[in-house]
CSV table of C-alpha atoms in Angstrom, one decimal:
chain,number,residue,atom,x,y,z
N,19,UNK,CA,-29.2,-25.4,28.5
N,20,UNK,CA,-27.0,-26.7,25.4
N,21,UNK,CA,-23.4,-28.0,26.0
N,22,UNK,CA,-20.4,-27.8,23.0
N,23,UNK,CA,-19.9,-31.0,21.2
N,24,UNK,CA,-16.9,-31.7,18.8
N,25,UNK,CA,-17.9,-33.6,15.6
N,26,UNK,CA,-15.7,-36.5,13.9
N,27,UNK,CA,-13.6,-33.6,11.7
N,28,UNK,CA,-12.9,-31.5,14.9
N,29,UNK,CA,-15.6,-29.4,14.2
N,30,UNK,CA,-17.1,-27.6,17.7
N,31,UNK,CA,-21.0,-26.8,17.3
N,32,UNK,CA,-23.4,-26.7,20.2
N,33,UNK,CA,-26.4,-28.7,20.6
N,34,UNK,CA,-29.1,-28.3,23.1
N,35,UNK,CA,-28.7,-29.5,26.7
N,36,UNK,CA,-30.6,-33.3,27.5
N,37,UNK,CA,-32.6,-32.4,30.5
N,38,UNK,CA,-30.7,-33.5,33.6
N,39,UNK,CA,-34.0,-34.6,35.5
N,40,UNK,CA,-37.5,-35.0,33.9
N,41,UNK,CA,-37.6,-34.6,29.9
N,42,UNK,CA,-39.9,-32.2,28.3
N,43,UNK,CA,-42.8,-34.6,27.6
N,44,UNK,CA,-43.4,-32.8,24.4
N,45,UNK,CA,-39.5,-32.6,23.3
N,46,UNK,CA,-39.8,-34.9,20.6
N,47,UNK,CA,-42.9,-33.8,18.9
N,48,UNK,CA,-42.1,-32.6,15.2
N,49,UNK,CA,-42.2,-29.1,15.2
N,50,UNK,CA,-44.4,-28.3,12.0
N,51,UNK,CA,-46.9,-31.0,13.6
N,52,UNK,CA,-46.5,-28.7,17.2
N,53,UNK,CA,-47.0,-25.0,14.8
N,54,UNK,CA,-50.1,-26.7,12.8
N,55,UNK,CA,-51.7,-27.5,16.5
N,56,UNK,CA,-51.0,-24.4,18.0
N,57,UNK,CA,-52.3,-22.5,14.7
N,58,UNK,CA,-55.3,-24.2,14.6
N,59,UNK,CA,-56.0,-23.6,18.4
N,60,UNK,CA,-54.8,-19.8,18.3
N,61,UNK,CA,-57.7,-19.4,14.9
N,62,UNK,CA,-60.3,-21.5,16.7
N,63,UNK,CA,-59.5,-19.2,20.0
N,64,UNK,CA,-59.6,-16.3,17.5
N,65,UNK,CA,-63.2,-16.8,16.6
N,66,UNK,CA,-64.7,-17.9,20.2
N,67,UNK,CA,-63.4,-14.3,21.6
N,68,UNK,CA,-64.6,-12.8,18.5
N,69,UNK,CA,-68.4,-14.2,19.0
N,70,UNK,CA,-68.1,-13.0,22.7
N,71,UNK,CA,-69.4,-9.8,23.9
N,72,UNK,CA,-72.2,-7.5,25.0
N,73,UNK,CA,-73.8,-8.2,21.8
N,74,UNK,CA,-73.4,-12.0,21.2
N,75,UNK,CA,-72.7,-13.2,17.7
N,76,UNK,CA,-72.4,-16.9,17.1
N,77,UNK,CA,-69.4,-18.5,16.3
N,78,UNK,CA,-70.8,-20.0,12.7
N,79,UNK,CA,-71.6,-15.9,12.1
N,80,UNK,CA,-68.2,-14.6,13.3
N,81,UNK,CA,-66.5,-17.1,10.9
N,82,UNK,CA,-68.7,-16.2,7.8
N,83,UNK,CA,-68.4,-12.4,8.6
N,84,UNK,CA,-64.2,-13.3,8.8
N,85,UNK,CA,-64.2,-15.7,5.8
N,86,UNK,CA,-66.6,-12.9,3.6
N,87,UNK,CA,-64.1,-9.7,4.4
N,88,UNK,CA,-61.6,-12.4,3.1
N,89,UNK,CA,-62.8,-13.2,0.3
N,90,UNK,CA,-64.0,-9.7,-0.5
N,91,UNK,CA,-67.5,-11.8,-0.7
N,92,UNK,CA,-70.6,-10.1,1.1
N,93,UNK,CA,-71.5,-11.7,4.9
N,94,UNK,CA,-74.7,-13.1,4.7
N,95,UNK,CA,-75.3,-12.0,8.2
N,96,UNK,CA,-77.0,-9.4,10.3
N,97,UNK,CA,-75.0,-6.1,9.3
N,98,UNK,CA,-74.8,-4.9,12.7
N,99,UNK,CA,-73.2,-8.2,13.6
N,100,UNK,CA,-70.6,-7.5,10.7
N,101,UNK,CA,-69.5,-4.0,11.7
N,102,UNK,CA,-69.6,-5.5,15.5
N,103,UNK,CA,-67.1,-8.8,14.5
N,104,UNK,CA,-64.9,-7.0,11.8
N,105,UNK,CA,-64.6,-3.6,13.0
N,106,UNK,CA,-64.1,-3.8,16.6
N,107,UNK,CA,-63.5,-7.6,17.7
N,108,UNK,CA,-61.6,-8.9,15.0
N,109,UNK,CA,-58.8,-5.8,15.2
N,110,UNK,CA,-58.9,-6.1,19.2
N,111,UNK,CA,-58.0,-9.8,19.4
N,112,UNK,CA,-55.5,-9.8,16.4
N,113,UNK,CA,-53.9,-7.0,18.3
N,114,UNK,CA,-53.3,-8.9,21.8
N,115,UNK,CA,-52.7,-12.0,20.0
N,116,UNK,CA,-49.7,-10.1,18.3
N,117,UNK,CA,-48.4,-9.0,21.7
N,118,UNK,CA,-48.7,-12.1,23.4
N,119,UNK,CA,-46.6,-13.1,20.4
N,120,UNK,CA,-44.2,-10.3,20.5
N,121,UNK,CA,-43.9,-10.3,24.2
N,122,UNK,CA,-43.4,-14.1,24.3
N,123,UNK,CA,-40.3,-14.0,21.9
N,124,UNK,CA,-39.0,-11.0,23.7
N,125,UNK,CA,-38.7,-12.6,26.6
N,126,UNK,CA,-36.7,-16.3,25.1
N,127,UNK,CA,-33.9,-13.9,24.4
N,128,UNK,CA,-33.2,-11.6,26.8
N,129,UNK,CA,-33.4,-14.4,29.0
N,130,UNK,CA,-30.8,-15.6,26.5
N,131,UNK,CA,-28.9,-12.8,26.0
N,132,UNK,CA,-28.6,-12.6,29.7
N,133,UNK,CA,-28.8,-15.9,31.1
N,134,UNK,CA,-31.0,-14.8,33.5
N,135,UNK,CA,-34.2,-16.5,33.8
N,136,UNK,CA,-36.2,-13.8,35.2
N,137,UNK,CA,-35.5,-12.1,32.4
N,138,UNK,CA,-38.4,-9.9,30.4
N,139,UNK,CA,-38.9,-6.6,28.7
N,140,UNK,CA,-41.2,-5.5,31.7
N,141,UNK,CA,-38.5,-6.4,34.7
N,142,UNK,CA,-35.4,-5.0,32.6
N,143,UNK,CA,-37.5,-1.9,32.5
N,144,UNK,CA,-37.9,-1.8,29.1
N,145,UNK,CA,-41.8,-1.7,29.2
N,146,UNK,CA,-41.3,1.5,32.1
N,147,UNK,CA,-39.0,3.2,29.5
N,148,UNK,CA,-40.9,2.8,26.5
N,149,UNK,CA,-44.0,4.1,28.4
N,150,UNK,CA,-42.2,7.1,29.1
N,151,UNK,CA,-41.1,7.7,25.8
N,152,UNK,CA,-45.0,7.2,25.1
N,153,UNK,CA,-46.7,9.0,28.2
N,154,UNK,CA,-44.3,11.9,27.9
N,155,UNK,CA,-45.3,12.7,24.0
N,156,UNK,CA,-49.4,12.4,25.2
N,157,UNK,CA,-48.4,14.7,28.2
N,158,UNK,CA,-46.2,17.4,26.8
N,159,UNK,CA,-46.9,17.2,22.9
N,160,UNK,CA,-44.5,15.5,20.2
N,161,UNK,CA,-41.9,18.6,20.7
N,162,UNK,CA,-40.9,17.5,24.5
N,163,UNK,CA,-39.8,14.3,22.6
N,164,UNK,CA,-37.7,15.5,19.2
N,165,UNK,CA,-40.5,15.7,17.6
N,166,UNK,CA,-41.3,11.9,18.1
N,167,UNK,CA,-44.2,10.0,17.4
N,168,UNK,CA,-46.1,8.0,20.2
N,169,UNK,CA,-44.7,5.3,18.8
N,170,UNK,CA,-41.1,6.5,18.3
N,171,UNK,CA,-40.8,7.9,21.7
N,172,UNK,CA,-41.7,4.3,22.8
N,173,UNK,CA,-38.8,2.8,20.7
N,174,UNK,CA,-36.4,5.7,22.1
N,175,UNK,CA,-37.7,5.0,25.6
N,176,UNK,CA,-37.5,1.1,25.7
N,177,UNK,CA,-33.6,1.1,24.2
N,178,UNK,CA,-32.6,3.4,26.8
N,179,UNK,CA,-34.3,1.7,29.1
N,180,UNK,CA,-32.2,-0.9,28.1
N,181,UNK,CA,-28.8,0.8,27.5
N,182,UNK,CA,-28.8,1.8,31.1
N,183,UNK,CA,-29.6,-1.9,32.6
N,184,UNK,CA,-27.1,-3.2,30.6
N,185,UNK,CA,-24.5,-0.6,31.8
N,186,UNK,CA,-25.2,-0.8,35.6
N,187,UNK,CA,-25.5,-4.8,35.2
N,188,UNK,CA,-22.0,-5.1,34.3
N,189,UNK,CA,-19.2,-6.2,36.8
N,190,UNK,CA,-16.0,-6.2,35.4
N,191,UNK,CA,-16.5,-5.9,31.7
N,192,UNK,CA,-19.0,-8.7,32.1
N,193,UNK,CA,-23.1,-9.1,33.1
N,194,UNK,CA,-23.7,-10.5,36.2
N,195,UNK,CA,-27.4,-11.7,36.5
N,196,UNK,CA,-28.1,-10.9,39.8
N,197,UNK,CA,-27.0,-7.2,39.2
N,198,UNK,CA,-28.5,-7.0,35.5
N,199,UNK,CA,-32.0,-7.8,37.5
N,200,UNK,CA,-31.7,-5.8,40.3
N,201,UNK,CA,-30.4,-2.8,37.8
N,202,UNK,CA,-33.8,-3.7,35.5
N,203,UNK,CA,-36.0,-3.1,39.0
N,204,UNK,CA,-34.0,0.0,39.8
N,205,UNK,CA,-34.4,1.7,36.3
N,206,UNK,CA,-38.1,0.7,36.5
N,207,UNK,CA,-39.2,2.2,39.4
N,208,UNK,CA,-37.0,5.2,38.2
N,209,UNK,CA,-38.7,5.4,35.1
N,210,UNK,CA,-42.3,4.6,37.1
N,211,UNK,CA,-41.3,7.8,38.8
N,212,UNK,CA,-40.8,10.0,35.8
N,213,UNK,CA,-43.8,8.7,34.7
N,214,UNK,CA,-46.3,9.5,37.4
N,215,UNK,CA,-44.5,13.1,37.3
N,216,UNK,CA,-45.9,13.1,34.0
N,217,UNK,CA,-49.4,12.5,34.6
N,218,UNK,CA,-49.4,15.5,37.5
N,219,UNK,CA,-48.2,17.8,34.7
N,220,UNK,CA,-51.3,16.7,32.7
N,221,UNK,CA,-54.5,17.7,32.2
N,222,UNK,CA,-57.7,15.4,32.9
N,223,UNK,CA,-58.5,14.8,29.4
N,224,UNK,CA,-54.8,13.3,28.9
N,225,UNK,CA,-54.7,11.3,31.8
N,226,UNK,CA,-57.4,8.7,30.4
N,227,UNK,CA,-55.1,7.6,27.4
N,228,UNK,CA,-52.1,7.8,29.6
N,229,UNK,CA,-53.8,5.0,32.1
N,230,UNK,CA,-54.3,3.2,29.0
N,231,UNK,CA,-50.1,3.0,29.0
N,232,UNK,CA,-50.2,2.5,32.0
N,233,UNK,CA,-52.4,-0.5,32.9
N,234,UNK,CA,-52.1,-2.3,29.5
N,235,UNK,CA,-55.4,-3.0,27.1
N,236,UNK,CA,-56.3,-3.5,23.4
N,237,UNK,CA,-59.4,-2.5,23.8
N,238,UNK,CA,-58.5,0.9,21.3
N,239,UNK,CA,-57.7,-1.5,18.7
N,240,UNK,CA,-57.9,-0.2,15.4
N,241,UNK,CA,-56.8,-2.1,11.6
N,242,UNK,CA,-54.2,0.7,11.2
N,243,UNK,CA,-52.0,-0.4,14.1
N,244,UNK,CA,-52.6,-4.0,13.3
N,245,UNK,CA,-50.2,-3.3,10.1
N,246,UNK,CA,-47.6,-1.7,11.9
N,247,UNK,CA,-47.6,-4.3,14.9
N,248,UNK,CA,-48.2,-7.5,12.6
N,249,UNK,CA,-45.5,-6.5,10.1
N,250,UNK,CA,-42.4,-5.3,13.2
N,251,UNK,CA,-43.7,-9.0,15.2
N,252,UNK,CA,-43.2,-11.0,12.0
N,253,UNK,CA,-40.1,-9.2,10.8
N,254,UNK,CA,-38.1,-9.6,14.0
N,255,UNK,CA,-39.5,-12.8,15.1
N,256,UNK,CA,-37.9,-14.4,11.8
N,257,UNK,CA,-35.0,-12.4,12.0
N,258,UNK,CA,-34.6,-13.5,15.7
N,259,UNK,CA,-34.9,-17.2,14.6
N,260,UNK,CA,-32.5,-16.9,12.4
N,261,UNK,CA,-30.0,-16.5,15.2
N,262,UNK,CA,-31.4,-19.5,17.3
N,263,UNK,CA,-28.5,-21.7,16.7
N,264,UNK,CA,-26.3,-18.4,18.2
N,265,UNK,CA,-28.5,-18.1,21.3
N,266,UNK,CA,-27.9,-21.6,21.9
N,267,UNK,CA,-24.3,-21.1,21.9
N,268,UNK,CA,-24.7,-18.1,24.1
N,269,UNK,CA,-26.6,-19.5,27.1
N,270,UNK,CA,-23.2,-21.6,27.5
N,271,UNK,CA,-21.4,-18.6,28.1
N,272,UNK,CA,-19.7,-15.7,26.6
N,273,UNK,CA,-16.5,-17.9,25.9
N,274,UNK,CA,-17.9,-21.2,24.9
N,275,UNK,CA,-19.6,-19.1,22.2
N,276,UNK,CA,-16.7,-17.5,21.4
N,277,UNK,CA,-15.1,-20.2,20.7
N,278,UNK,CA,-17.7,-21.7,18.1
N,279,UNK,CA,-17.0,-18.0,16.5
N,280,UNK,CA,-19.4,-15.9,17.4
N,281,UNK,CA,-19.4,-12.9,18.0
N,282,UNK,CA,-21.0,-12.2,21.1
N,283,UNK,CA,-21.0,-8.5,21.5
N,284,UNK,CA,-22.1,-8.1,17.8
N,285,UNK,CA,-24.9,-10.6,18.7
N,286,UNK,CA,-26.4,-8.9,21.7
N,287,UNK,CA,-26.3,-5.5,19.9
N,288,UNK,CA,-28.1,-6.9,17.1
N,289,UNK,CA,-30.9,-8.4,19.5
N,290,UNK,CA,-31.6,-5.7,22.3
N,291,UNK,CA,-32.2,-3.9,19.1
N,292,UNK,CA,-34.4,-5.8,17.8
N,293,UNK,CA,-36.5,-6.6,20.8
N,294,UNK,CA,-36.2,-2.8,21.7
N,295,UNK,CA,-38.2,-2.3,18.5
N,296,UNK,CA,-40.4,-4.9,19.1
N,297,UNK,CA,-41.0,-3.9,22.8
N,298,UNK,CA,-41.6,-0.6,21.8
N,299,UNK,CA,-43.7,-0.9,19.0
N,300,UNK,CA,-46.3,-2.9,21.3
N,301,UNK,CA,-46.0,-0.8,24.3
N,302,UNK,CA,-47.1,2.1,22.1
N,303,UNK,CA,-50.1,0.5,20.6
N,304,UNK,CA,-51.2,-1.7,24.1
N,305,UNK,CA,-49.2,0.1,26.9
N,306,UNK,CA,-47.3,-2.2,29.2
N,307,UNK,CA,-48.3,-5.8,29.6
N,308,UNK,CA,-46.1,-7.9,32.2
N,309,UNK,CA,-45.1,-10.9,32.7
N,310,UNK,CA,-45.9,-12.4,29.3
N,311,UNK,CA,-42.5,-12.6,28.4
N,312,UNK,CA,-41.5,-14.2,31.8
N,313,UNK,CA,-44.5,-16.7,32.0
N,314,UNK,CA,-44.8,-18.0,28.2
N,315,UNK,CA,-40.5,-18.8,27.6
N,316,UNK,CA,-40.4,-21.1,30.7
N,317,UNK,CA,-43.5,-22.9,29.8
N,318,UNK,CA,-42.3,-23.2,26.3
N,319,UNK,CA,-39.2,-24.6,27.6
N,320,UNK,CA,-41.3,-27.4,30.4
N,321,UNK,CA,-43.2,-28.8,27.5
N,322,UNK,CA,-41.4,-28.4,24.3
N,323,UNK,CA,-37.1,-28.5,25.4
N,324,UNK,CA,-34.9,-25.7,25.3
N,325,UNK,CA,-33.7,-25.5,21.9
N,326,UNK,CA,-33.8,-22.0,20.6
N,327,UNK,CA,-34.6,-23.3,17.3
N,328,UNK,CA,-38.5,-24.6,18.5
N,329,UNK,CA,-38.8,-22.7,21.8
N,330,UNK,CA,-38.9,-18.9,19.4
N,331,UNK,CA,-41.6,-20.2,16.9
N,332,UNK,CA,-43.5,-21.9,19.7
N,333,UNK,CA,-43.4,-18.9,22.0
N,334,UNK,CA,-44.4,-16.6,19.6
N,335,UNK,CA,-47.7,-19.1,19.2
N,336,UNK,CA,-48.2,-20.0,22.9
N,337,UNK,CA,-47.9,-16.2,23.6
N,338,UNK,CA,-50.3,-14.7,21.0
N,339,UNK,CA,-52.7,-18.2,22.4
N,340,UNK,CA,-52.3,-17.2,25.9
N,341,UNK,CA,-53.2,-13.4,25.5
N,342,UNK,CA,-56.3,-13.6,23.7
N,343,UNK,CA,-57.3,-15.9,26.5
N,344,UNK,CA,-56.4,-13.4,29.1
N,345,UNK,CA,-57.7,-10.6,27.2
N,346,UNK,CA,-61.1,-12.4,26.7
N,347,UNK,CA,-61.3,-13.4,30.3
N,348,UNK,CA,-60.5,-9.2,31.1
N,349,UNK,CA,-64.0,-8.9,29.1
N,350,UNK,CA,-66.1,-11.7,30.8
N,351,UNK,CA,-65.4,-11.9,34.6
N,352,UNK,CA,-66.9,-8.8,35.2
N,353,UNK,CA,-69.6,-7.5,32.9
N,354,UNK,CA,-70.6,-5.0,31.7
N,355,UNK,CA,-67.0,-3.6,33.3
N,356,UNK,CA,-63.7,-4.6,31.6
N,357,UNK,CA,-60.2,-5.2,33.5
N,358,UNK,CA,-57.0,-4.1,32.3
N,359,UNK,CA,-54.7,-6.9,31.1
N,360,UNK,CA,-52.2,-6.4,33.8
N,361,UNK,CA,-54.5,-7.1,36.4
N,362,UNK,CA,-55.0,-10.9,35.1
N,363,UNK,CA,-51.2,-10.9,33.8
N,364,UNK,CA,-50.2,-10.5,37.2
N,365,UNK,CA,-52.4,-12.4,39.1
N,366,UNK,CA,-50.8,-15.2,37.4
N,367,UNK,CA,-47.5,-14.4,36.3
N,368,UNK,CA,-46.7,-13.2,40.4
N,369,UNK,CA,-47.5,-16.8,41.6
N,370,UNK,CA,-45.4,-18.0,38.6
N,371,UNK,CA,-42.5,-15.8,39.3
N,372,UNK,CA,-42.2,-16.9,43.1
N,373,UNK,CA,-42.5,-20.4,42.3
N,374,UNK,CA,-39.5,-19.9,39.1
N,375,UNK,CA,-37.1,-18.4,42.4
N,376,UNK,CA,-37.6,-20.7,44.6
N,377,UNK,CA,-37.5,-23.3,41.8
N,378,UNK,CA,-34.0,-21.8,40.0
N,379,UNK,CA,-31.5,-22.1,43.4
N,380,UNK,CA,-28.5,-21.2,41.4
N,381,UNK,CA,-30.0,-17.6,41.4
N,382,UNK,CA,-29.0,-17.8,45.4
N,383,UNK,CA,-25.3,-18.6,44.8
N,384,UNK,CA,-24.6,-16.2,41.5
C-alpha cells in the first residue's frame, strides 16, 4: 500500500502506494473538509437515534434537552422527555459511537501491523480473550482473576489473547499471515470454549450479564463508563496517529521499514499494546462486537486512499457513524424487542468478509 521513495539528498521516506487500478474517488478530498463532514453527520446521527424510541421525543426536543445539560441551562421541555434523552439515550449512543470508533482504528492497524487484511480484534481472538478475562470475574468473583476488575480482566484477557496469536503465527522468526489468521481462529474458539465452561459453572442470575459479553449491546449504558471509554478511545487513537507515517512504512515490510529506521519490533509492541487496551476497555463496557474493525478499515481505504495518516482519523469517524446506525437499527426492526449488535454486525460484515477473500487473491498464494 505505500512504496519507498528516495528524495533529491538521498533521503529514503515512504509515501503511500497510487492505486494500481481504480483511484479512491474520495482520495483527494482535504482531510479537515472530510472530519468537518463526517462530524457533522456522526452529531446529526447522534440526535436522530436519540429522538427514537418507545417514547418518541422530537429531534428539535432532543437537541434542546442536549444543548441545556450543556450549557448547564434548564430544558424547556417535558421533564420526562429530559430524563428519557439525557439519562438513558444520550449515554447509550455516545457509548456505541465510541466503539464503532475504537473498533474501527483497532482494526487499520493490526491489519497494519500484520499485513493481513482480514485482520481485527474479533478474528485475532482478542474480543474471545478479553471476554474471558471479563466473563470469568462475573462468574467466579474478582479473586479467580487477581483480584481484577471487569474491566482489567478484559485488558489481561485481550493481550494474551494476543501474545499467543502472535507466537503461534510466527514461521521462522517472522509472521506469516495465513498462519497469524488461522492462529487468531484457533485461539478463539479455544477461548469461546473456556468461556461457555464458564457460564455452566454459573448461576442463573449471572448468566444474563454474561450474554451481554457475549452477544455485544450498549444498551447498559451508563455516564460513568462513557469517561473511561471516551478518554482510553481518544488517548490511543492520537497516540496511534502519531505513528501513521510508521505504519505506512510497515505495510512494505519488515525490512523496507527497517531501512527508513524503524524499529519494527519496538513498534508492534507499542501498538498491540495499545489496541489491547483499547480492545479491552470496550469489550468490558459492550461485550464483543465483530467485524467492525474488519468492515469500517477497508471502506475507509475504497473511498478515502490508504494513507495511515487520513484512513486512522477517518476510521475512527466512519466507525463511531456506522455503529450508532447499527445500534439504532438493533432498536427499530423489531419492536418492542431489541437485537444484539452482533446479530446486525454479522449479517453484514459475513457477506463483506467473503466478498474481501475472494476479492484479496494474494491471500491464496501466501
Amino acid at each position: 500500500m505505500t512504496t519507498l521513495s528516495r528524495s533529491t539528498n538521498g533521503r529514503v521516506s515512504a509515501a503511500p502506494q497510487r492505486s494500481t487500478t481504480r483511484p479512491a474517488p474520495l482520495h483527494g478530498a482535504p482531510l479537515p473538509l472530510c472530519l468537518l463532514v463526517l462530524g457533522v453527520l456522526l452529531v446529526v446521527l447522534i440526535l436522530v437515534a436519540a429522538a427514537v424510541g418507545s417514547v418518541p421525543v422530537s429531534i428539535g426536543d432532543t437537541g434542546r434537552i442536549v444543548w441545556a445539560h450543556l450549557t448547564g441551562a434548564t430544558p424547556a421541555v417535558d421533564p420526562a422527555h429530559d430524563q428519557i434523552v439525557w439519562t438513558f439515550r444520550i449515554p447509550r449512543v455516545l457509548l456505541a459511537a465510541l466503539c464503532g470508533a475504537g473498533l474501527a482504528v483497532a482494526g487499520v492497524v493490526l491489519q497494519a501491523l500484520v499485513a493481513n487484511p482480514l485482520a481485527d480484534p474479533f478474528i485475532l481472538g482478542v474480543s474471545a480473550g478479553g471476554s474471558v478475562g471479563a466473563v470469568t470475574v462475573m462468574a467466579l468473583g474478582a479473586g479467580a482473576a487477581g483480584g481484577l476488575g471487569v474491566s482489567g480482566a478484559a485488558f489481561v484477557g485481550a493481550m494474551l489473547a494476543v501474545a499467543l496469536v502472535f507466537t503461534l503465527g510466527q514461521q521462522h522468526g517472522r509472521l506469516n499471515p495465513v498462519r497469524l489468521v488461522l492462529a487468531g481462529v484457533a485461539i478463539s474458539y479455544v477461548f469461546t470454549s473456556i468461556t461457555s465452561l464458564l457460564q455452566l459453572q454459573t448461576t442463573p442470575n449471572n448468566m444474563r450479564q454474561i450474554m451481554f459479553w457475549l452477544l455485544g449491546s450498549v444498551a447498559g449504558a451508563r455516564w460513568e463508563q462513557l469517561q473511561v471509554a471516551g478518554v482510553v478511545v481518544l488517548a490511543v487513537t492520537v497516540l496511534l496517529t502519531l505513528y501513521a507515517r510508521q505504519f505506512n512504512a510497515l505495510v512494505t515490510g519488515d525490512e523496507s521499514a527497517t531501512a527508513l529506521g524503524i524499529d519494527v519490533k519496538r513498534l508492534r509492541i507499542v501498538s498491540i499494546v495499545l489496541t489491547s487496551l483499547l480492545a479491552g476497555v470496550l469489550i468490558a463496557v459492550a461485550g464483543g462486537i465483530g467485524f467492525v474493525g474488519l468492515m469500517v478499515p477497508h471502506l475507509v481505504r475504497l473511498a478515502f486512499g490508504v494513507d495511515h495518516r487520513r484512513v486512522l482519523p477517518l476510521a475512527a469517524l466512519v466507525g463511531a457513524v456506522y455503529l450508532v446506525i447499527v445500534d439504532l437499527l438493533c432498536r427499530t426492526v423489531d419492536p418492542p424487542n431489541e437485537l444484539p449488535l452482533n446479530i446486525l454486525t454479522a449479517l453484514f460484515g459475513a457477506p463483506f468478509f467473503i466478498w474481501l477473500m475472494r476479492r484479496d487473491r494474494s491471500l491464496s498464494h501466501s
